[in-house]
Coordinates of C-alpha atoms in Angstrom, one line a residue:
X1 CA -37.2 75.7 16.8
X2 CA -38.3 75.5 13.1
X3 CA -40.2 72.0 12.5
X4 CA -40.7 69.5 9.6
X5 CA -39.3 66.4 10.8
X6 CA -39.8 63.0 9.4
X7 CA -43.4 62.5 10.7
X8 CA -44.4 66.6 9.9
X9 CA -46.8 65.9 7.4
X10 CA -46.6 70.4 7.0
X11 CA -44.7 71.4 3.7
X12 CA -41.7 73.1 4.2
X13 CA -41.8 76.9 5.2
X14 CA -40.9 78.7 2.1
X15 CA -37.2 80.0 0.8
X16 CA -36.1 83.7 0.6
X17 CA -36.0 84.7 -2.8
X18 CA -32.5 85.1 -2.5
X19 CA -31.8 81.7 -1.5
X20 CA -33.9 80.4 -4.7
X21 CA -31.7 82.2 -6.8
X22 CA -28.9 80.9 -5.0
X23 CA -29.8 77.8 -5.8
X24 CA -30.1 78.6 -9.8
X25 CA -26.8 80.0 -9.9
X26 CA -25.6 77.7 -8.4
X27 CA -27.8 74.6 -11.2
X28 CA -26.2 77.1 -14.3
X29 CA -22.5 76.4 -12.6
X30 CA -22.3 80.3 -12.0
X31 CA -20.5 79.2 -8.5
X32 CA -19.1 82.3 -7.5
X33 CA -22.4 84.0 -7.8
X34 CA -24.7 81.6 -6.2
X35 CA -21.8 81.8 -2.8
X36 CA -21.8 85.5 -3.1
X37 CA -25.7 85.5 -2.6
X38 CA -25.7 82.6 0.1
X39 CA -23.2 83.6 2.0
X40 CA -24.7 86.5 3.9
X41 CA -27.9 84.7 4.2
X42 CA -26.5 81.6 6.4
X43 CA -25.3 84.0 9.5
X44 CA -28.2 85.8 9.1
X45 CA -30.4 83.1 9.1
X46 CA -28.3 80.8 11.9
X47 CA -28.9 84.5 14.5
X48 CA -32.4 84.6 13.9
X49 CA -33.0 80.9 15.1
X50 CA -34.2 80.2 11.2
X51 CA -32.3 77.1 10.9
X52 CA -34.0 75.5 7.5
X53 CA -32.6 78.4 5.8
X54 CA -29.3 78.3 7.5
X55 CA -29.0 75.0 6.2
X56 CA -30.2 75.3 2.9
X57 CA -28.1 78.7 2.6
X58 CA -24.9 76.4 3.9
X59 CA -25.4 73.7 1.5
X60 CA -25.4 75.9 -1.3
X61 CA -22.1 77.2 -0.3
X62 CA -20.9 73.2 0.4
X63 CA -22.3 72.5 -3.7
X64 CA -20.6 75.7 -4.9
X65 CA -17.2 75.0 -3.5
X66 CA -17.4 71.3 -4.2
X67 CA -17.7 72.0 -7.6
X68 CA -14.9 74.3 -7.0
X69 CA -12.6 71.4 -6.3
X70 CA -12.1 73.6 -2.8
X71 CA -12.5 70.9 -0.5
X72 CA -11.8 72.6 2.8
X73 CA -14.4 74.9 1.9
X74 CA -16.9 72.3 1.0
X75 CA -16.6 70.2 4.2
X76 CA -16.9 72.8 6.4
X77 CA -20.2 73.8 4.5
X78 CA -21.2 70.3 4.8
X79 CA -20.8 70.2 8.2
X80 CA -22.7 73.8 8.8
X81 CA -25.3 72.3 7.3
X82 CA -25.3 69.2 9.0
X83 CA -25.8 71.0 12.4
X84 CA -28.2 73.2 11.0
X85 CA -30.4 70.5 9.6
X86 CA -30.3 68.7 13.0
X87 CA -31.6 72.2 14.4
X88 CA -34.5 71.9 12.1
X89 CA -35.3 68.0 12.8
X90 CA -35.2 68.4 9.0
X91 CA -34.1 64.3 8.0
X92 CA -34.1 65.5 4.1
X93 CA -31.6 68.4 4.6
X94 CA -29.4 66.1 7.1
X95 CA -29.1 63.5 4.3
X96 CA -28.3 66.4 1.7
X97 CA -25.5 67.4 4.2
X98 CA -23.9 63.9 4.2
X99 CA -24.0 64.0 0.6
X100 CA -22.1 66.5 0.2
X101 CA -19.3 65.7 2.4
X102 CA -19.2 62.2 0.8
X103 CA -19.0 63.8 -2.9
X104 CA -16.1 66.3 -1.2
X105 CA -14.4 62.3 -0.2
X106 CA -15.0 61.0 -3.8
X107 CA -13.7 64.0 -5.3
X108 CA -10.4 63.0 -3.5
X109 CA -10.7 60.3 -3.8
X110 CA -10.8 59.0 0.1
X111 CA -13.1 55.9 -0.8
X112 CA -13.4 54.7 3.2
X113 CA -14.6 58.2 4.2
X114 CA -16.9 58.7 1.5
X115 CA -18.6 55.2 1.8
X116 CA -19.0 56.1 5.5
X117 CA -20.8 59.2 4.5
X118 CA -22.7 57.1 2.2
X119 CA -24.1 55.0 4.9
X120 CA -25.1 57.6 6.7
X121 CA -27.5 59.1 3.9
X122 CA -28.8 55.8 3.0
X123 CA -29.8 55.7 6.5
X124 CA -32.1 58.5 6.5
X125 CA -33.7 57.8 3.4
X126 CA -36.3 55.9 4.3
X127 CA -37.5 59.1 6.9
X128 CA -37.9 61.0 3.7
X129 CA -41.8 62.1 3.1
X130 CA -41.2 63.9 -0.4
X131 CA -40.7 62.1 -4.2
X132 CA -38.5 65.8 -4.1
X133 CA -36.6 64.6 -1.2
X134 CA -35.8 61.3 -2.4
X135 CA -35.7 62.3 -5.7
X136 CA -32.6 64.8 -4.3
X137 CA -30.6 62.1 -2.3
X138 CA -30.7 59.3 -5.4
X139 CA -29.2 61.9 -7.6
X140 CA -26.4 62.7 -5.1
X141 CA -25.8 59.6 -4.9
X142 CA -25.3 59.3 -8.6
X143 CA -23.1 61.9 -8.8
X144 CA -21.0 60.3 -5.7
X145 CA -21.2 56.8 -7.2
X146 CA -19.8 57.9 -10.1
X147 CA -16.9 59.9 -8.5
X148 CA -16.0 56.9 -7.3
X149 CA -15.9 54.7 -10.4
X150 CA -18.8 52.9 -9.4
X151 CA -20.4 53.2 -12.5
X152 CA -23.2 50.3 -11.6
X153 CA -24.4 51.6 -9.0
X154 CA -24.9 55.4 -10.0
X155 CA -26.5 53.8 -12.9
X156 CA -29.3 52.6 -10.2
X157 CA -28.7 55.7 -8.4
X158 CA -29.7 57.5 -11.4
X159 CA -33.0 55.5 -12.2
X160 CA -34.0 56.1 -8.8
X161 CA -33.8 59.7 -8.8
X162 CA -35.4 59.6 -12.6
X163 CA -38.4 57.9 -11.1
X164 CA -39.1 60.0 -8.1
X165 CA -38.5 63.4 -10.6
X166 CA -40.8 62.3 -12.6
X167 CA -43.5 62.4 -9.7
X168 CA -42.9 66.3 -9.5
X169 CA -44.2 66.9 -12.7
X170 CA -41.5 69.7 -12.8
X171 CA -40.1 70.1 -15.8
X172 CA -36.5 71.4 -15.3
X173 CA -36.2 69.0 -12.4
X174 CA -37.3 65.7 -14.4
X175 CA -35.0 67.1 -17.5
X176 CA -32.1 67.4 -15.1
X177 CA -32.9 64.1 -13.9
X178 CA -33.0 62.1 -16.7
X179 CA -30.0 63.8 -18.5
X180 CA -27.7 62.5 -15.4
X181 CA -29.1 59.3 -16.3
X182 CA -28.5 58.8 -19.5
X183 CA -25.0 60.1 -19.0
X184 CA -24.2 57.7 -16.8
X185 CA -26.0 54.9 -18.4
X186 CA -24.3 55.8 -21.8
X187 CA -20.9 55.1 -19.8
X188 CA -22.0 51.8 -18.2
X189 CA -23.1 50.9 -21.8
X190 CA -19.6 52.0 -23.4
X191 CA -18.0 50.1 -20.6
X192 CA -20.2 47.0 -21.3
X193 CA -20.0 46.6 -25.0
X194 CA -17.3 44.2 -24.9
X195 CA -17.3 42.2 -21.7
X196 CA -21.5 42.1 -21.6
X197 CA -23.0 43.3 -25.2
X198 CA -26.2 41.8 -23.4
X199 CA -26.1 44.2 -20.4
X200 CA -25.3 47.1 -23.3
X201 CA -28.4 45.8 -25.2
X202 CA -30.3 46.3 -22.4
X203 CA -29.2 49.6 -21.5
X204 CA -29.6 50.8 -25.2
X205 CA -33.1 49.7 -24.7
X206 CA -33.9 51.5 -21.9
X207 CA -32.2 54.6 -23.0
X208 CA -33.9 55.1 -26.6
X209 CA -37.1 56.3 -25.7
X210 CA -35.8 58.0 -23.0
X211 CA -33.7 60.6 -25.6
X212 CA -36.8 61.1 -27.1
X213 CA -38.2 62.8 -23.7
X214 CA -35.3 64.1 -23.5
X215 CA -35.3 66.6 -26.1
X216 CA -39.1 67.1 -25.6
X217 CA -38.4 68.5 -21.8
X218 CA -35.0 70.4 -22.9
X219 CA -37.1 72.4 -25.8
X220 CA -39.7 73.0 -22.5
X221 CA -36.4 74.1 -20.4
X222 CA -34.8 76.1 -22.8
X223 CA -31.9 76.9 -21.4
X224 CA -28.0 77.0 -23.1
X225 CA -26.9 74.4 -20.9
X226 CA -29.7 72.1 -20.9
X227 CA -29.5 72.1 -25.1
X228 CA -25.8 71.3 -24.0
X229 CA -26.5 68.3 -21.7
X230 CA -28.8 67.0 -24.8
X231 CA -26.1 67.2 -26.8
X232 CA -23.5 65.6 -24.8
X233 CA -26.0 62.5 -24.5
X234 CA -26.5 62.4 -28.3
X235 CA -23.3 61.9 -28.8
X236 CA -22.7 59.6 -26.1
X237 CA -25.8 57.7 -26.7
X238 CA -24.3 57.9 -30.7
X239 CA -20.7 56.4 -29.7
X240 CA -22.6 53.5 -28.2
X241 CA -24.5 52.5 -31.2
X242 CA -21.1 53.1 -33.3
X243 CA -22.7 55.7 -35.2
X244 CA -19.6 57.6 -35.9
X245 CA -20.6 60.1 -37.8
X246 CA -23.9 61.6 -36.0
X247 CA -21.6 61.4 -32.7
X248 CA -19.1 63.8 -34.2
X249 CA -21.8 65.9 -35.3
X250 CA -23.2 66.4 -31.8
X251 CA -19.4 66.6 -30.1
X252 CA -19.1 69.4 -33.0
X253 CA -22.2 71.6 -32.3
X254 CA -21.1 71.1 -28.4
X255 CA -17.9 72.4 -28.6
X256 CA -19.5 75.3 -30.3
X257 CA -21.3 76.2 -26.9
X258 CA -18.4 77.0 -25.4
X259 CA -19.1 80.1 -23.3
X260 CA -22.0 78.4 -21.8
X261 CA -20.3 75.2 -20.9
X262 CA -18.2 74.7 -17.6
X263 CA -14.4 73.7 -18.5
X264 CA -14.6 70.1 -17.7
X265 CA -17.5 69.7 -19.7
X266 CA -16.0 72.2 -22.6
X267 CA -12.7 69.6 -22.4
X268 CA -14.4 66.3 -22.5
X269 CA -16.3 68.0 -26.0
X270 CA -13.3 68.4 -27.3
X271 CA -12.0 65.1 -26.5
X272 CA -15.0 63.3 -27.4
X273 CA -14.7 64.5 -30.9
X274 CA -11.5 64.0 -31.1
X275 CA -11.5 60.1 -30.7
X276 CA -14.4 60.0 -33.1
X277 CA -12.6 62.4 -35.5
X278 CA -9.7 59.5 -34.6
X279 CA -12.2 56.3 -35.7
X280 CA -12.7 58.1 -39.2
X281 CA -9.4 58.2 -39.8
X282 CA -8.9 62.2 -39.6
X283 CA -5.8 62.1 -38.0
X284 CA -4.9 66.3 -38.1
X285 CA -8.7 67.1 -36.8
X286 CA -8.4 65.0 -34.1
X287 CA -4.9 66.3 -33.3
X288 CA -6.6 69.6 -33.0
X289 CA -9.4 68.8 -31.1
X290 CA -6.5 67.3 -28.8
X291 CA -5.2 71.1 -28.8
X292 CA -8.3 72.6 -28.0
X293 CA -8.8 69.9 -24.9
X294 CA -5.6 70.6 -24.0
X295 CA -6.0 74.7 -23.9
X296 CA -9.1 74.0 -21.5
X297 CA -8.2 71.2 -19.4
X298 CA -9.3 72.0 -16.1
X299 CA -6.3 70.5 -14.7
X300 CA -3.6 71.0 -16.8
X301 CA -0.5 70.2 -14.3
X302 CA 0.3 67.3 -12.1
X303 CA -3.2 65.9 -11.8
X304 CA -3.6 63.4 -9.0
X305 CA -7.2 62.2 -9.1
X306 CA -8.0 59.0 -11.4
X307 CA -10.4 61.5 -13.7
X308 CA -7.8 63.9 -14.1
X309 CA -5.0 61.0 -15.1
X310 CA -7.6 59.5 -17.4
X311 CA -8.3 63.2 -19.2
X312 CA -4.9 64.3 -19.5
X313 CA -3.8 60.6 -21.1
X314 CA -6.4 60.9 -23.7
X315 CA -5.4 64.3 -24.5
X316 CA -2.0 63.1 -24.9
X317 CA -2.8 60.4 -27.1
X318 CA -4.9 62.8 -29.5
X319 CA -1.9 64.9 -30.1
X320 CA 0.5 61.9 -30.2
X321 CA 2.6 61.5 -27.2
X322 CA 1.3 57.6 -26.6
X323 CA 3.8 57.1 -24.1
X324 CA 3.1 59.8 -21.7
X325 CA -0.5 59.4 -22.5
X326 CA -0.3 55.0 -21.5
X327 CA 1.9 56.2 -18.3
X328 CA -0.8 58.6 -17.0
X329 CA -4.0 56.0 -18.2
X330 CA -1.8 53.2 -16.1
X331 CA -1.7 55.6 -13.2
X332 CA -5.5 56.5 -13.2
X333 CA -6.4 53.1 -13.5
X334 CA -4.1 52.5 -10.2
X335 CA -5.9 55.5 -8.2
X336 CA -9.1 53.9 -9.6
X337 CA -8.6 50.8 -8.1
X338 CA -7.5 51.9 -5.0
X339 CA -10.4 54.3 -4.3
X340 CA -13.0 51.5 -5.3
X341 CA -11.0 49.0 -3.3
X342 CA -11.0 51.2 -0.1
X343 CA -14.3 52.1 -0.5
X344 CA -15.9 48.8 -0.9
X345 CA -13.6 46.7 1.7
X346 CA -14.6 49.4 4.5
X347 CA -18.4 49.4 3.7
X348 CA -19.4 46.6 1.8
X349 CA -20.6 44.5 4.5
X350 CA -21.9 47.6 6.5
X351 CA -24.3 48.7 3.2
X352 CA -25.9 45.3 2.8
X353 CA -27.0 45.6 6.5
X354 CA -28.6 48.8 6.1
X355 CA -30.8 48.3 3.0
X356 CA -31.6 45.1 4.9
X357 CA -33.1 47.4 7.5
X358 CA -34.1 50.3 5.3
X359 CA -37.0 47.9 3.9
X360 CA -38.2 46.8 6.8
X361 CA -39.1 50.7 7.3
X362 CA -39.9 51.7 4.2
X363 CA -43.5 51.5 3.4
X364 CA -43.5 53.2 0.4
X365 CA -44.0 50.7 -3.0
X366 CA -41.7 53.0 -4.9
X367 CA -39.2 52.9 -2.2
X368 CA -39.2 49.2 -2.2
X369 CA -38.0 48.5 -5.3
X370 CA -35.7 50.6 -5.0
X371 CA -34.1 49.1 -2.2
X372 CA -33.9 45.9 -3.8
X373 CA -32.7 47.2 -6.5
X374 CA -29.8 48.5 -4.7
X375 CA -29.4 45.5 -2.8
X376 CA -28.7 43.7 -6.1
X377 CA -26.2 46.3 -6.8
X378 CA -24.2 45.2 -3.5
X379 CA -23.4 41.7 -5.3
X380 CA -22.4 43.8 -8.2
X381 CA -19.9 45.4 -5.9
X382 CA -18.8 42.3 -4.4
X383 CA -18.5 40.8 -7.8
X384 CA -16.2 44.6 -9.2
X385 CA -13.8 44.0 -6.6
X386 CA -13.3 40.1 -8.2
X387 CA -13.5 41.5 -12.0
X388 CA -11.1 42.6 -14.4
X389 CA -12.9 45.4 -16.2
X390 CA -11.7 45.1 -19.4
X391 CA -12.0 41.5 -20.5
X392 CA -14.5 40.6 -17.9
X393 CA -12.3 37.9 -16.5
X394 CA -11.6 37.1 -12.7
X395 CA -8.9 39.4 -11.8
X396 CA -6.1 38.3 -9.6
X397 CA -7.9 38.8 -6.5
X398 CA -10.7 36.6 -7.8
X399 CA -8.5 34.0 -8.8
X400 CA -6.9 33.7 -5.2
X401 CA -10.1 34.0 -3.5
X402 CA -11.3 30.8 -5.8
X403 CA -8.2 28.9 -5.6
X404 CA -8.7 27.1 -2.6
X405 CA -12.3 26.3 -4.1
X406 CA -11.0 24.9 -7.3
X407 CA -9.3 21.5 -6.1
X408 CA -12.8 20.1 -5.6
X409 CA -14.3 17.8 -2.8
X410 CA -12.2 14.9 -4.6
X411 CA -9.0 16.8 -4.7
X412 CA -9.2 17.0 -8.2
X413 CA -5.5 17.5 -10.3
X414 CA -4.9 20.6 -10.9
X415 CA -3.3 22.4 -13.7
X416 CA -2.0 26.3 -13.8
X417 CA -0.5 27.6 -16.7
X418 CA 0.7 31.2 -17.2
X419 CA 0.1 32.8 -20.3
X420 CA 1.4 36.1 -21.5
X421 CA 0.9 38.1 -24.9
X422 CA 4.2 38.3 -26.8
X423 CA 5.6 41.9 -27.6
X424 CA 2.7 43.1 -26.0
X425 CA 4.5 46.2 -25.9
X426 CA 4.8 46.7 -29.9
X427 CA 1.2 46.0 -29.7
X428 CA 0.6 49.5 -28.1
X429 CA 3.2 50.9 -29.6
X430 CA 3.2 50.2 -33.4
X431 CA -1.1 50.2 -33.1
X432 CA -1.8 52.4 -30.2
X433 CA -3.3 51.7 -26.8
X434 CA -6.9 51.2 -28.3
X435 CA -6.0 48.4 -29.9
X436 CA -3.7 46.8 -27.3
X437 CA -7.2 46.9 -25.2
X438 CA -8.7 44.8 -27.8
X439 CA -5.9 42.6 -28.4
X440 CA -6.4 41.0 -24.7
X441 CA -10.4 41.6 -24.8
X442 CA -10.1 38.8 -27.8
X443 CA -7.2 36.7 -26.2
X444 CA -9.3 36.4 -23.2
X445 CA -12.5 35.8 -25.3
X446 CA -10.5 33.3 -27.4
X447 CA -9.2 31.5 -24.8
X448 CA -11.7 30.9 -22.1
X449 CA -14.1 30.2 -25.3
X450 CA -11.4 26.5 -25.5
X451 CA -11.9 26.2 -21.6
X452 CA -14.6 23.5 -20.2
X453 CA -16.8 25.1 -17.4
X454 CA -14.9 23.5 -14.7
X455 CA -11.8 24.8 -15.6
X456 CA -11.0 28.8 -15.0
X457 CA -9.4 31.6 -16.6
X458 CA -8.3 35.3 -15.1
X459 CA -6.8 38.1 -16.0
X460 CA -3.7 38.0 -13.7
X461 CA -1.9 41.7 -14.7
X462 CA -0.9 43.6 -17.9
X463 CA -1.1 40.9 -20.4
X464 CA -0.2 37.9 -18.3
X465 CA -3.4 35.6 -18.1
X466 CA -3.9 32.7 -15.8
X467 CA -5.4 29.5 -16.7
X468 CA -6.4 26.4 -14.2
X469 CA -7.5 23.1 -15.9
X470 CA -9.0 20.7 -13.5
X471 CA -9.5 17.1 -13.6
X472 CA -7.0 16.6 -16.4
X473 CA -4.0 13.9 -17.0
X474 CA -0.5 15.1 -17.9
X475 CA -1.2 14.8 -21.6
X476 CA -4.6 16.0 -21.5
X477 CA -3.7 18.6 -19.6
X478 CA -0.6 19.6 -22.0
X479 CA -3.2 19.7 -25.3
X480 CA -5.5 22.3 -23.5
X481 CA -2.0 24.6 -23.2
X482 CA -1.2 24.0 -26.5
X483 CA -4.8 24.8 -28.1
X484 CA -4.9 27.8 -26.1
X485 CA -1.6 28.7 -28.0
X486 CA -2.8 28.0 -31.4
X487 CA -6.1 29.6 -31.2
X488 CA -4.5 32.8 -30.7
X489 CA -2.3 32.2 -33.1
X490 CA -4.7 30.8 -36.2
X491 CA -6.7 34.2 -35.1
X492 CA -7.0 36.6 -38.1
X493 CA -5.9 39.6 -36.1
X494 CA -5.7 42.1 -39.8
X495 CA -9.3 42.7 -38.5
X496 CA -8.3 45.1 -35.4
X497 CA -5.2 46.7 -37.2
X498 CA -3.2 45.8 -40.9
X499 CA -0.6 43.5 -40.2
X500 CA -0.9 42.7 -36.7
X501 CA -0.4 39.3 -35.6
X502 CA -0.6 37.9 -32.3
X503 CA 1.2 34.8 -30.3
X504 CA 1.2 33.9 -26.1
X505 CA 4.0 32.1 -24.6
X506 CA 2.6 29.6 -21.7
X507 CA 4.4 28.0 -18.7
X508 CA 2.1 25.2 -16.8
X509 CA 2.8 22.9 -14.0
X510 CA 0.7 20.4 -12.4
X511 CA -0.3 21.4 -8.6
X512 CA -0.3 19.3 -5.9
X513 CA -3.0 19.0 -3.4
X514 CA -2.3 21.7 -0.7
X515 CA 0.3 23.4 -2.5
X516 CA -0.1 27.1 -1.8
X517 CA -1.0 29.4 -4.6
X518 CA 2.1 32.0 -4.5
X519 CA 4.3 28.8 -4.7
X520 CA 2.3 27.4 -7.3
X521 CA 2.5 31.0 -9.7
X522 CA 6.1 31.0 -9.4
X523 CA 6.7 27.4 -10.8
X524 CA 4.6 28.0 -13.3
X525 CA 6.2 31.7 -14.1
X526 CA 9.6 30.2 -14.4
X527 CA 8.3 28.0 -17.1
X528 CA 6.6 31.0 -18.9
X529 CA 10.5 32.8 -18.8
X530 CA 11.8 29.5 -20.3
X531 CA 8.8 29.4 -23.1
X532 CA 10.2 33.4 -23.4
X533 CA 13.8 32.8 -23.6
X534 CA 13.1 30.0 -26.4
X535 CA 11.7 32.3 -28.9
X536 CA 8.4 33.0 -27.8
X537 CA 4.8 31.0 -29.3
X538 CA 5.2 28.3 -27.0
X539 CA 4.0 25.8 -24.3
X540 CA 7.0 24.8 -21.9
X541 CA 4.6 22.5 -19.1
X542 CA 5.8 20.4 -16.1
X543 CA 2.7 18.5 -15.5
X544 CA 4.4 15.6 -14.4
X545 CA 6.6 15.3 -11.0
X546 CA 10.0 15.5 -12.7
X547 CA 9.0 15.7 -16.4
X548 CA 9.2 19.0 -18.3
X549 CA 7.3 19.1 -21.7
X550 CA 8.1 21.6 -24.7
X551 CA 6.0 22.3 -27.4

């Protein structure tokens, strides 16, 4: 039996030239070359007893059809490789193999099985000898991570694999590396610039001089789609510093590498441009670059995974159909949510304790940090699953885990008010969607801005916000509703879109000590219909046992 198990200090026996090129097809997304040239190899190899190159031969064929979107395929490669791995006591192949299975699970978007399969790598990276081993699991991970819409964590993914690459002092490998880092960094930044512009800073920092190795190690590479990569991060990396026009110039010169570009790549060019083509006001060239998305959208019909939902609405909204394109982003923010949810209720708990254990085991400096590092991400997770994403807010979950916590050890009064955005749904539609995102980024910013840090605010669905004031008399209490009503109101809203205004309707009741939170929404949410049904822009409260206020 073929060694090079975790304490094998021997480098690994060498790979058939046929494999290696396997393996390059396979990196150039030529998928249904790089299985036509693995294929024979893994019976081959498996009847001979050469079980490093069965596995390596099988998790080409796993990557290939993964990539594929042929799931079936992929798992069962996964799993050949798996037992192949095991054959070889090879710990760096056996983590590879649960990779793959978990990226098959993100891809559809099975978040319990994937995390599972997560674990399981984790696990073995700290029996990894190589920077080229862990180096290879980090950036799986990324990839997985990001699959999953765990955009925080493949960011530290990502940096991980970037610093063991760069150990290699290969090239092609460290240029691979550091362009799925900056990728995924530029959408943790894009995702950051309005809830956290100091998290944004900070990745804008850190991804600067990184650009400039960038294009030193693709000019090294020299390859069509490594200039393409570059590109795709110059304009991403130029959407983040609102530089409008150099990010259309490098969406422009992609799109023009289109027979060297895969077809989910090719589409999200295309799109790309076409929102920034959208920000300068050049409505018809966006509409086409909505066209050309459109002609070479991977998935054109029914989509059912959240990426799929997410590029088919923006493609929608390019060429103008905003209400099928606000139906299918409301969907793939739905399958988002579940996938991150499942994932991070089945394994949350279960991830902490192995990165516990992983540094007790890991001698390695490098590997150290990097543990903490993710450690640190497992709070983040904790703290995703409590967060609205767009305004940064507690979402609804967070607010009813908190509840109980907010009556203090006093039993403190407290006040809930229900707030909701009037014709919300003009908003979107006379403005676009874009805007309706902003609209409740700055409600929520203008509102918890009049809150005192005791008091709370969270995003409770659509544009219905929740507010709890704690500590407050009935009239105290009544004049933080009605400030929260004319801040939004005295805003000068022209600044987002000509003509816009914006108003909230609030319902608030005081809540009793004990009273449960359901019972407590539902008071205050017939109040909020009342403040509706009397023309909108208004506080209707019942802070008082038997007193109802108006504005």
């Amino acid at each position: 039996m073929p060694t090079g198990g975790a304490g094998d200090t021997r480098p690994a026996p060498a790979l058939p030239a046929a494999l290696l090129e396997a393996r390059r097809l396979n990196a150039a997304a030529r998928f249904d070359a790089a299985k036509a040239m693995a294929a024979p190899l893994f019976p081959a190899a498996r009847d001979a007893g050469d079980w490093c190159v069965a596995a390596e031969a099988a998790l080409v064929m796993a990557r290939a059809s993964g990539n594929q979107r042929d799931s079936v395929d992929a798992l069962r490669w996964s799993h050949e490789a798996m037992q192949a791995a095991s054959a070889a006591a090879r710990p760096d192949l056996v983590c590879a193999s649960w990779i793959e299975a978990a990226r098959v699970h993100a891809r559809d978007e099975d978040g319990a099985p994937a995390q599972r399969a997560i674990d399981e790598a984790l696990a073995l990276v700290p029996e990894l000898t190589s920077a080229e081993a862990v180096e290879t699991a980090y950036g799986g991970l990324t990839a997985v991570y990001s699959e999953l819409g765990l955009t925080s964590l493949a960011v530290a993914c990502g940096r991980h694999a970037l610093e063991h690459a760069e150990l290699s002092r290969d090239v092609a490998r460290v240029c691979m590396a550091r362009t799925n880092f900056l990728i995924i960094a530029c959408v943790a930044c894009e995702q950051a610039l309005e809830p956290d512009p100091p998290l944004a800073q900070r990745l804008l920092a850190e991804m600067r001089p990184q650009l400039e190795q960038l294009r030193a190690e693709v000019q090294q590479v020299g390859t069509p789609l490594s200039d393409a990569r570059l590109l795709r991060v110059m304009g991403s990396l130029a959407l983040c510093e609102e530089r409008w026009a150099d990010a259309a110039e490098a969406f422009d010169r992609l799109t023009r590498l289109a027979e060297h570009l895969p077809p989910p790549l090719l589409c999200s060019a295309w799109i790309e441009l076409g929102q920034v083509q959208a920000r300068l006001g050049q409505t018809e060239a966006a509409r086409h670059s909505g066209l050309q998305a459109q002609a070479c959208n991977p998935v054109p019909e029914a989509p059912r995974r959240w990426v799929d939902l997410r590029r088919l609405a923006l493609i929608k909204n390019l060429i103008g159909q905003s209400q099928e394109a606000f139906a299918l982003l409301r969907r793939s923010q739905d399958r988002r949510h579940h996938i991150v949810m499942s994932a991070l209720e089945s394994r949350a708990a279960t991830l902490s304790a192995r990165l516990d254990e992983q540094s007790l085991r890991v001698e390695n400096e490098g590997l150290r940090r990097s543990n903490a590092s993710l450690r640190a991400s497992v709070a983040d997770i904790e703290r995703l699953a409590e967060t609205d994403p767009l305004t940064g807010l507690l979402n609804r979950r967070g607010l009813d885990k908190a509840w109980a916590g907010l009556a203090g050890p006093w039993g403190q009064h407290r006040v809930l008010g229900l707030v909701d955005v009037d014709h919300f749904k003009q908003v979107n539609d006379g403005h676009s969607h874009v805007v309706g995102d902003a609209v409740l980024r700055q409600v929520a910013r203008l509102m918890n801005h009049e809150l005192r840090g005791s008091d709370r605010m969270a995003r409770y669905g659509g544009e219905e916000f929740a507010a709890v004031v704690l500590g407050a008399d009935a009239a105290a209490a009544a004049q933080v509703f009605e400030r929260l009503r004319r801040v939004v109101e005295a805003h000068d809203w022209t600044r987002l879109a000509p003509g816009l205004a914006v108003t909230v309707s609030i319902g608030a009741v005081r809540v009793p000590r004990g009273e449960p939170f359901e019972a407590a929404v539902a008071r205050a949410d017939r109040l909020l219909y009342q403040a509706k049904a009397g023309g909108r822009n208004r506080v209707v409260a019942d802070v008082e046992a038997g007193k109802e206020g108006t504005p």
